[in-house]
PDB file of C-alpha atoms in Angstrom:
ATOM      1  CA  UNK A   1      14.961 -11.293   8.530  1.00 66.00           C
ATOM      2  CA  UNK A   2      15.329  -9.957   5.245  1.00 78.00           C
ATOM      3  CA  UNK A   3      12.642  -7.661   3.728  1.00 92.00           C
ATOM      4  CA  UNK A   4      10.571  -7.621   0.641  1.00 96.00           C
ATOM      5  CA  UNK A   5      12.840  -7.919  -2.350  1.00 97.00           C
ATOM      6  CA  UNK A   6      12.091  -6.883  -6.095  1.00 97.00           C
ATOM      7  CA  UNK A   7      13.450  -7.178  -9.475  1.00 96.00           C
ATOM      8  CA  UNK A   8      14.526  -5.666 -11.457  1.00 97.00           C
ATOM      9  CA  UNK A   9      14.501  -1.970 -10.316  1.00 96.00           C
ATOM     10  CA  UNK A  10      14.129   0.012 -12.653  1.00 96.00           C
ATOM     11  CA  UNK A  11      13.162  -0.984 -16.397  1.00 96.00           C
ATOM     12  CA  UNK A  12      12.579   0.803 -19.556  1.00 97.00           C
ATOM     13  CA  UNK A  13      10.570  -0.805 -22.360  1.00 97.00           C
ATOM     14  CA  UNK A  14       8.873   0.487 -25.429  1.00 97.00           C
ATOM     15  CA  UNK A  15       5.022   0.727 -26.376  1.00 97.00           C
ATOM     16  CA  UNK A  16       3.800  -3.396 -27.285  1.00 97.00           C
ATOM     17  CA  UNK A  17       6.662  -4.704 -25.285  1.00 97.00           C
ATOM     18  CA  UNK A  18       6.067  -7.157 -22.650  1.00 97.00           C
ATOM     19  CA  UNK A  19       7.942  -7.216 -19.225  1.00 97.00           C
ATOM     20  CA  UNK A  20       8.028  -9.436 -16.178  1.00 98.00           C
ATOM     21  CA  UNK A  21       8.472  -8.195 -12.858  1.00 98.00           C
ATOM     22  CA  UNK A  22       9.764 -10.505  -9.798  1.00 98.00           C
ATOM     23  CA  UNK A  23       9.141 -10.355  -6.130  1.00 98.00           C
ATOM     24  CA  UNK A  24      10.086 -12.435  -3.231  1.00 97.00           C
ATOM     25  CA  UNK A  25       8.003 -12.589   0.108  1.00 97.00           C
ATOM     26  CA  UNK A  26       9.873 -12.085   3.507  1.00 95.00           C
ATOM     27  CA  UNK A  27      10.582 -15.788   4.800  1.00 94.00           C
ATOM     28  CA  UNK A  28       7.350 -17.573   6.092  1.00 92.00           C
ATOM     29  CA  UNK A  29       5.019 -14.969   4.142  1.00 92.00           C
ATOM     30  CA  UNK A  30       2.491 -16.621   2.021  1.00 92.00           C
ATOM     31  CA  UNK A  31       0.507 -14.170   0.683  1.00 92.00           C
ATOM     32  CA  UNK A  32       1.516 -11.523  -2.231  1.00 95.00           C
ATOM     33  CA  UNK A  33      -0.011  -8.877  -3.781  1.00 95.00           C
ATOM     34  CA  UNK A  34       0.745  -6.266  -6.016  1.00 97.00           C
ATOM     35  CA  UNK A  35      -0.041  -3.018  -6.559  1.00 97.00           C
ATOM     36  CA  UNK A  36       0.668  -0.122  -8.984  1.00 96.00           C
ATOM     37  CA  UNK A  37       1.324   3.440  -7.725  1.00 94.00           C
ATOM     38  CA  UNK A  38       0.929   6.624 -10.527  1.00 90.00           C
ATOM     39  CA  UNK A  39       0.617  10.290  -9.791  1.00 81.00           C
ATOM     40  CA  UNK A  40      -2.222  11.478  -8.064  1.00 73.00           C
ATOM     41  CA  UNK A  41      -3.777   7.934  -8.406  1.00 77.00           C
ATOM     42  CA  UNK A  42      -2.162   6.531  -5.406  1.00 83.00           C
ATOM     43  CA  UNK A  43      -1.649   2.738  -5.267  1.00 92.00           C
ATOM     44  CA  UNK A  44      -3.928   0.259  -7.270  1.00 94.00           C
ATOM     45  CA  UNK A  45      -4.929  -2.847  -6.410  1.00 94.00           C
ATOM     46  CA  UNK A  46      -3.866  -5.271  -9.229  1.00 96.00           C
ATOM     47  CA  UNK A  47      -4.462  -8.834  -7.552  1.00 94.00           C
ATOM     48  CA  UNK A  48      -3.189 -10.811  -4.900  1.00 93.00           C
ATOM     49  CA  UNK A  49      -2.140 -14.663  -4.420  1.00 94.00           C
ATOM     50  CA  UNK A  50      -2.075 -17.138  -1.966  1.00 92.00           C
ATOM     51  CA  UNK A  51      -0.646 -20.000  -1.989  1.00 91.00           C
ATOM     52  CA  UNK A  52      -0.172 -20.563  -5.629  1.00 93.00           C
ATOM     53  CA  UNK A  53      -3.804 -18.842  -5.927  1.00 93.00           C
ATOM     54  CA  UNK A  54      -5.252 -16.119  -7.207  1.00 93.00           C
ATOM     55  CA  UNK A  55      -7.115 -14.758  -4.116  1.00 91.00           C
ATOM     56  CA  UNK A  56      -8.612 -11.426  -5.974  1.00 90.00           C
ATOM     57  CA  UNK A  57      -7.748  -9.034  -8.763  1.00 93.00           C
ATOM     58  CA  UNK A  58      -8.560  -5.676  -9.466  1.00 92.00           C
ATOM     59  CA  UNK A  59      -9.768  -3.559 -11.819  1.00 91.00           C
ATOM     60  CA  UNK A  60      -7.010  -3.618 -14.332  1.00 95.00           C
ATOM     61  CA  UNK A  61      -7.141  -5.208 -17.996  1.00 95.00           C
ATOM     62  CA  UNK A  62      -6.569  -8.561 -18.905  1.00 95.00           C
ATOM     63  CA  UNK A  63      -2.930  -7.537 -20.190  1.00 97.00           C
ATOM     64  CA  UNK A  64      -2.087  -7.642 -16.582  1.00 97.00           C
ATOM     65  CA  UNK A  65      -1.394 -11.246 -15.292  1.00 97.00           C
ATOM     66  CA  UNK A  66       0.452 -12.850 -12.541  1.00 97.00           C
ATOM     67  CA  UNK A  67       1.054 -16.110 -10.597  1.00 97.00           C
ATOM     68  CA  UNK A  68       3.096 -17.474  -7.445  1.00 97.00           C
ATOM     69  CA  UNK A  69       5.407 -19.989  -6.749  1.00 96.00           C
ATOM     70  CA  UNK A  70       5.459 -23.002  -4.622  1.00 95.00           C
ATOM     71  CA  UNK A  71       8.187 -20.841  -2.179  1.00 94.00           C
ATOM     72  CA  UNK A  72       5.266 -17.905  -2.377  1.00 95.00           C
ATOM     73  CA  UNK A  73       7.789 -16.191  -4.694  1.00 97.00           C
ATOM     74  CA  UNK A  74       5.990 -13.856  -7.379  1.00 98.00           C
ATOM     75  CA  UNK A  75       5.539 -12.637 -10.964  1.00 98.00           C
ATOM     76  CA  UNK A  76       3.538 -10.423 -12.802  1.00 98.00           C
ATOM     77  CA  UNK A  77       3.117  -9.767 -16.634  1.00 98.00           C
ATOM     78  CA  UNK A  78       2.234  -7.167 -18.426  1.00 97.00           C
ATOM     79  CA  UNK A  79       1.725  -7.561 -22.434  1.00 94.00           C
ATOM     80  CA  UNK A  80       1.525  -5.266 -24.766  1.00 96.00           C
ATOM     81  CA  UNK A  81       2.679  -2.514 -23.105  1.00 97.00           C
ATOM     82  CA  UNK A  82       1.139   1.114 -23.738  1.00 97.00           C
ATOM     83  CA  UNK A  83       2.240   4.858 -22.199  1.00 96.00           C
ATOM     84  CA  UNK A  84       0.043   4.511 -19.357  1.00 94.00           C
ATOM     85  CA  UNK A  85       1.652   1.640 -17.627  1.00 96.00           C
ATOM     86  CA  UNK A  86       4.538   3.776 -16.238  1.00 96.00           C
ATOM     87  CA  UNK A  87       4.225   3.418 -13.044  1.00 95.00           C
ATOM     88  CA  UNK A  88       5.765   2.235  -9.636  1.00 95.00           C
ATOM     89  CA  UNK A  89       4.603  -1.627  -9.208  1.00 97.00           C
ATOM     90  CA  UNK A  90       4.942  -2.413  -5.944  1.00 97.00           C
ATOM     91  CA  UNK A  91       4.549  -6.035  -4.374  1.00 97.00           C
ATOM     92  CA  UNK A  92       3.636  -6.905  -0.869  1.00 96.00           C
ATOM     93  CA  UNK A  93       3.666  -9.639   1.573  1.00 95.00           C
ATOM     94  CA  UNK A  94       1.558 -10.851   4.445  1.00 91.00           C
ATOM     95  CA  UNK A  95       1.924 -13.750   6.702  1.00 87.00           C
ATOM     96  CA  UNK A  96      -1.328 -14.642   6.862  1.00 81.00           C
ATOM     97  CA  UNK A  97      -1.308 -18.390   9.067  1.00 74.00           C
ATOM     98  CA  UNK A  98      -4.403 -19.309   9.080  1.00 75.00           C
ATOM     99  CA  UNK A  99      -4.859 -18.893   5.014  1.00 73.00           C
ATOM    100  CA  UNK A 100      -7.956 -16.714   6.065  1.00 72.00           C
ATOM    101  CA  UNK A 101      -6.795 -13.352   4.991  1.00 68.00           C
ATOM    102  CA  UNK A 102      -7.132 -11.804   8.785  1.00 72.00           C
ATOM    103  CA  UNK A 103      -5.921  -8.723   9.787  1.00 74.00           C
ATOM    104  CA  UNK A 104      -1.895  -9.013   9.662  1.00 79.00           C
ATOM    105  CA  UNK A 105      -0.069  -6.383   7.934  1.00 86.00           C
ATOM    106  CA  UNK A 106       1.267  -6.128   4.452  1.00 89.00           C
ATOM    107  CA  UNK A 107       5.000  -5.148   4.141  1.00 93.00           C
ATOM    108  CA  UNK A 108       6.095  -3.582   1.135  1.00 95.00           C
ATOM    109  CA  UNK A 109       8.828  -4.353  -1.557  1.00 96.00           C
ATOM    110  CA  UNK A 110      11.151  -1.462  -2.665  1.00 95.00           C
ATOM    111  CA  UNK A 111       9.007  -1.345  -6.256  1.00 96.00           C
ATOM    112  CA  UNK A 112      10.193  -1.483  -9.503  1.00 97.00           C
ATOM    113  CA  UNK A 113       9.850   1.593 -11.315  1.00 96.00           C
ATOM    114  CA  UNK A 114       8.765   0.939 -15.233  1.00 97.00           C
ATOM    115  CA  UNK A 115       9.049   3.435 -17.906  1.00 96.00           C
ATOM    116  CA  UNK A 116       7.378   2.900 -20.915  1.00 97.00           C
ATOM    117  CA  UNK A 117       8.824   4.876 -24.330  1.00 96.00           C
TER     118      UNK A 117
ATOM    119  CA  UNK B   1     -14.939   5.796  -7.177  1.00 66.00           C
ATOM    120  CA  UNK B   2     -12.292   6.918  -4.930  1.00 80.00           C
ATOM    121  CA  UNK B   3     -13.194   5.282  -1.596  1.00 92.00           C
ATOM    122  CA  UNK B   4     -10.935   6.054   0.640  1.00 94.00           C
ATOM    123  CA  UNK B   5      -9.492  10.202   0.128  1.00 94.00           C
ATOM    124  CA  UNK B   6      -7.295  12.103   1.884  1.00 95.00           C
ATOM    125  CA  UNK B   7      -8.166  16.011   0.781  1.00 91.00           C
ATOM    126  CA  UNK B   8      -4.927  17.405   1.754  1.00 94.00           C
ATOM    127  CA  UNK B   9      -2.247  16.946  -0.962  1.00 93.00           C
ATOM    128  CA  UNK B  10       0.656  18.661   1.723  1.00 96.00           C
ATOM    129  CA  UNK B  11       1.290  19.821   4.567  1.00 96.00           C
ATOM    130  CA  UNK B  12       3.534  21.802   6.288  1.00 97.00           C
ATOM    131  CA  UNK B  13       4.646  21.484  10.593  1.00 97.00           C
ATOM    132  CA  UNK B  14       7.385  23.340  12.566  1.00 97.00           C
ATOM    133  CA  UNK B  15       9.505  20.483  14.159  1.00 97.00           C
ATOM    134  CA  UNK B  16       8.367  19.683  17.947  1.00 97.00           C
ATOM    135  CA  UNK B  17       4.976  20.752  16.999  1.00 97.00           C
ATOM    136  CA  UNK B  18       1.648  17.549  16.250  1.00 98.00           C
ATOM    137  CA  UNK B  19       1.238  16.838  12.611  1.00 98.00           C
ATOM    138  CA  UNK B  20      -2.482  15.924  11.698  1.00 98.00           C
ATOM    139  CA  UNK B  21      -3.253  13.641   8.559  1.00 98.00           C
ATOM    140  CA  UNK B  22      -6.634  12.711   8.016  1.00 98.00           C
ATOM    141  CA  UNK B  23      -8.386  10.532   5.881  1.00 97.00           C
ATOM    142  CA  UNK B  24     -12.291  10.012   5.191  1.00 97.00           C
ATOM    143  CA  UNK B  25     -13.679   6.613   3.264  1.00 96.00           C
ATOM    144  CA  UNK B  26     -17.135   6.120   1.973  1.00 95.00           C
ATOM    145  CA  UNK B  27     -17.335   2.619   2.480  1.00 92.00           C
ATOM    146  CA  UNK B  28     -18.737   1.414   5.822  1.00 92.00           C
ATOM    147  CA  UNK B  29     -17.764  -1.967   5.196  1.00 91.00           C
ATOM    148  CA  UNK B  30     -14.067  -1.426   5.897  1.00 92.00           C
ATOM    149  CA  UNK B  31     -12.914  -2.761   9.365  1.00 90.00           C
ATOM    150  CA  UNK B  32      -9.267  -2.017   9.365  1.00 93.00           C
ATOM    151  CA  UNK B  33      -7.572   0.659   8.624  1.00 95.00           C
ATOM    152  CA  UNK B  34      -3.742   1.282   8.722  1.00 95.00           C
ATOM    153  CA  UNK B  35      -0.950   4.109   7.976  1.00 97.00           C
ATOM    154  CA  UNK B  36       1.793   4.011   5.724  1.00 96.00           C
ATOM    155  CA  UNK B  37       4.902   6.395   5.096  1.00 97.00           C
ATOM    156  CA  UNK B  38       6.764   6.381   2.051  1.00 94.00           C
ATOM    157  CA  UNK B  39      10.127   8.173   1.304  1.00 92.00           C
ATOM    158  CA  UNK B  40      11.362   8.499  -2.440  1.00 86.00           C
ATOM    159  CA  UNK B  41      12.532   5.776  -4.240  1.00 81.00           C
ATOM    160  CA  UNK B  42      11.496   3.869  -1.268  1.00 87.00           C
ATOM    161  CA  UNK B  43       8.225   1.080  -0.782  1.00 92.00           C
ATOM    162  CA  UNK B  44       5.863   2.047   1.822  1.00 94.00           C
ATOM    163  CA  UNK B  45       6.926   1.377   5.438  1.00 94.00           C
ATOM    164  CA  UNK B  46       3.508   0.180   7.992  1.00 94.00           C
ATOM    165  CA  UNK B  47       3.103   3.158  10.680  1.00 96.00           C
ATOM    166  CA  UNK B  48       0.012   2.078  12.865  1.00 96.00           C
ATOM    167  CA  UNK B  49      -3.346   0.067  12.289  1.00 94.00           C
ATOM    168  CA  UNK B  50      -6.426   0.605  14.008  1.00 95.00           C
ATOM    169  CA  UNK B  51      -9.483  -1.983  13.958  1.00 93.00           C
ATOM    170  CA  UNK B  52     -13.064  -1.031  14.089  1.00 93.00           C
ATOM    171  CA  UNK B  53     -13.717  -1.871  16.935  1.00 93.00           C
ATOM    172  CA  UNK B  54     -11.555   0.646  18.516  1.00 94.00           C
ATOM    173  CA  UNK B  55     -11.540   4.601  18.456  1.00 95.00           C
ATOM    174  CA  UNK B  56      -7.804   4.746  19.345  1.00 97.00           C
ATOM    175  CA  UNK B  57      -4.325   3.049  18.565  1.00 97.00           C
ATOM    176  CA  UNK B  58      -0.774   4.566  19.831  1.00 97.00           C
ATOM    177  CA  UNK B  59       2.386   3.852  19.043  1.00 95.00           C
ATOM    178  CA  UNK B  60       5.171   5.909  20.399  1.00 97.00           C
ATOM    179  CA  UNK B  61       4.684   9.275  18.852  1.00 97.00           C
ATOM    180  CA  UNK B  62       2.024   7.758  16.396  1.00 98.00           C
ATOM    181  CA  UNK B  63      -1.517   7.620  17.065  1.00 98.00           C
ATOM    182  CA  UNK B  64      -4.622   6.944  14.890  1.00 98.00           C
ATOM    183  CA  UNK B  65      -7.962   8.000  15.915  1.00 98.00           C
ATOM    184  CA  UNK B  66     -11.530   6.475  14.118  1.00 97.00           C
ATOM    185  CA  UNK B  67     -14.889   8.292  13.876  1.00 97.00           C
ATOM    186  CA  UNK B  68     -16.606   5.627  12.808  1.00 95.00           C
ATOM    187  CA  UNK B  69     -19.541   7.743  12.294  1.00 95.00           C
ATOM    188  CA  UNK B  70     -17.714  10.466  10.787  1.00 96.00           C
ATOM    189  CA  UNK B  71     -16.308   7.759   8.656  1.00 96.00           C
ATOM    190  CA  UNK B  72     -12.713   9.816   9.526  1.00 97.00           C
ATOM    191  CA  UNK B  73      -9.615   8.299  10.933  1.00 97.00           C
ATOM    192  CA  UNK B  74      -6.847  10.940  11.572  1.00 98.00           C
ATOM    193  CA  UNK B  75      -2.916  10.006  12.677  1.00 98.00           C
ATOM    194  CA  UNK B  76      -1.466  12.449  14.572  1.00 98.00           C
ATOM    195  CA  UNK B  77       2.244  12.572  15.540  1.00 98.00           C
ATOM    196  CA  UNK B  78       3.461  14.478  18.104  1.00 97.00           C
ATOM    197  CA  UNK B  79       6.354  15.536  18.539  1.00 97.00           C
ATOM    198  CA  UNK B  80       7.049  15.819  14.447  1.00 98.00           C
ATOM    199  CA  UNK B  81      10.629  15.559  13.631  1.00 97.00           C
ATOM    200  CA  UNK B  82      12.305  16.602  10.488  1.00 96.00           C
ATOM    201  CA  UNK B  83      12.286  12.811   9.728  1.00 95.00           C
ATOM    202  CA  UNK B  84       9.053  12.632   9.276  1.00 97.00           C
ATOM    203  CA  UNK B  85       8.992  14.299   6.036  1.00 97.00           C
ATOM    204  CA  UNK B  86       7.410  12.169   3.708  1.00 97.00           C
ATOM    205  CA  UNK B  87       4.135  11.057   1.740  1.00 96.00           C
ATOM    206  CA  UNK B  88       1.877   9.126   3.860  1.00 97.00           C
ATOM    207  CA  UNK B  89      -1.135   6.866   2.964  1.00 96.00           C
ATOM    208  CA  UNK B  90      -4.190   5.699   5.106  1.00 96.00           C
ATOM    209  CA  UNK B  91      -5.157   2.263   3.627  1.00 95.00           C
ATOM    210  CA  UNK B  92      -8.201   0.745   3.975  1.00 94.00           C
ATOM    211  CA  UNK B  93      -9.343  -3.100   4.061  1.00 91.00           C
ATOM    212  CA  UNK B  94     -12.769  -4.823   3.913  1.00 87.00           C
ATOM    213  CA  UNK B  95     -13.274  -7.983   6.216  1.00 78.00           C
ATOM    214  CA  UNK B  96     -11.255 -11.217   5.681  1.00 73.00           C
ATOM    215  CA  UNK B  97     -10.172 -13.657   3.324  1.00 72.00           C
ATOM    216  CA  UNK B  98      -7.614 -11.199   1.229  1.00 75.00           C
ATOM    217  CA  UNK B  99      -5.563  -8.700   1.621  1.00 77.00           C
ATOM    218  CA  UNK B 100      -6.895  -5.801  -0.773  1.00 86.00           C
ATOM    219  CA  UNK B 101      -6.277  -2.749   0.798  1.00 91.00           C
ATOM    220  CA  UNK B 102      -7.811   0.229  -0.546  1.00 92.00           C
ATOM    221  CA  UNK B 103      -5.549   3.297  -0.638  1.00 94.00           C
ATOM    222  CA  UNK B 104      -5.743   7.056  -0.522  1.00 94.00           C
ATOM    223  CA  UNK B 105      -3.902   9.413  -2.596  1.00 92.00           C
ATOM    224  CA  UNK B 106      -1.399  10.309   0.173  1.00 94.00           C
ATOM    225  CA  UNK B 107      -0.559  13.471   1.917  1.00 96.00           C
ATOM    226  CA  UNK B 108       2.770  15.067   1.498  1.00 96.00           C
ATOM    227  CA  UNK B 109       4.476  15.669   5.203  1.00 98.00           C
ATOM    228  CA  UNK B 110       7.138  18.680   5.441  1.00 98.00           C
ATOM    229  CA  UNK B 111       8.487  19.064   9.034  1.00 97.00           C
ATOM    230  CA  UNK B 112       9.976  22.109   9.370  1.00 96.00           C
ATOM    231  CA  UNK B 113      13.460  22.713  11.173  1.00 91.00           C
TER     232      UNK B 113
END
């Protein structure tokens, strides 16, 4: 069964940009969040969906967005892009059967590294 | 507010010999707790969970211990292998209904050969 998959890898954008980073679940996952991972800061929180749902967000500005897919695919959005947002942004995915958000493991996507100029 | 810390930024083991990671959290709502290794470049592989109602979860050469009153969970492996060398995070989740884990900062691994 194939892993979590994420595109693109690697980006470079400037400061105001905007960018759009993909992810796809492993097959039969229905639940993805993402998170962003910085130096010292470990890995964030930024929100996770379910079923087409926002399920809950974290503590990030409103510049951060996402939304899911009918196939539980994923996207997130950042706007206006400033230095900080260089970071690893890393999606994961979770089975999760009953829709309850029970304790199943989240596997992780490769990332996609973002560097902001 | 970090809630969930793990104090030791590295560490260094002689291969064959038990690596010890530990992790504290503040938060005694948390009920599951679970270990993740990450290699550059790489997305963090799952090592071992552990839920609160348990004090101990192995797996092979992995094995997670939880002071619940301590609020402490440790993974030890045993025997380390040059392998192992890599950053590893505890994670930390709060009940049900989403799957917001709360991470540590992550310990850097070095197995010595």
């Amino acid at each position: 069964k194939a892993g979590v998959t994420q595109t693109p890898r690697y980006l470079i954008k400037t400061r105001g940009q905007q960018v759009t980073l993909s992810c796809s679940p492993i097959s039969g996952h229905r639940s993805v969040s993402w998170y962003q991972q910085t130096p010292g800061q470990g890995l964030q929180f930024l929100f996770e969906y379910f079923s087409e749902t926002q399920r809950n967000k974290g503590n990030f500005p409103g510049r951060f967005s996402g939304r899911q897919f009918s196939n539980s695919r994923s996207e997130m959005n950042v706007s206006t892009l400033e230095l900080g947002d260089s970071a690893l942004y890393l999606c994961a995915s979770s089975r999760d059967p009953t829709g309850q958000g029970t304790k199943e493991t989240q596997y992780f996507g490769p990332g996609t590294r973002l560097l902001v100029l | 507010d970090q809630q969930v810390k793990q104090n030791s930024p590295s560490l260094s083991v002689q291969e064959g010999r038990i690596s010890i990671l530990n992790c504290d959290y503040t938060n005694s709502m948390f009920d599951y707790f679970l270990w993740y290794k990450k290699y550059p470049a790489e997305g963090p592989t799952f090592l071992i969970s552990i839920s609160s109602i348990k004090d101990k979860n192995e797996d092979g050469r992995f094995t997670v211990f939880l002071n619940k009153s301590a609020k402490h969970l440790s993974l030890h492996i045993v025997p380390s292998q040059p392998g192992d060398s890599a950053v590893y995070f505890c994670a930390a989740q709060r009940g049900s209904g989403t799957y917001k884990y709360i991470f540590g900062t992550g310990t850097r691994l070095k197995v010595l050969a």
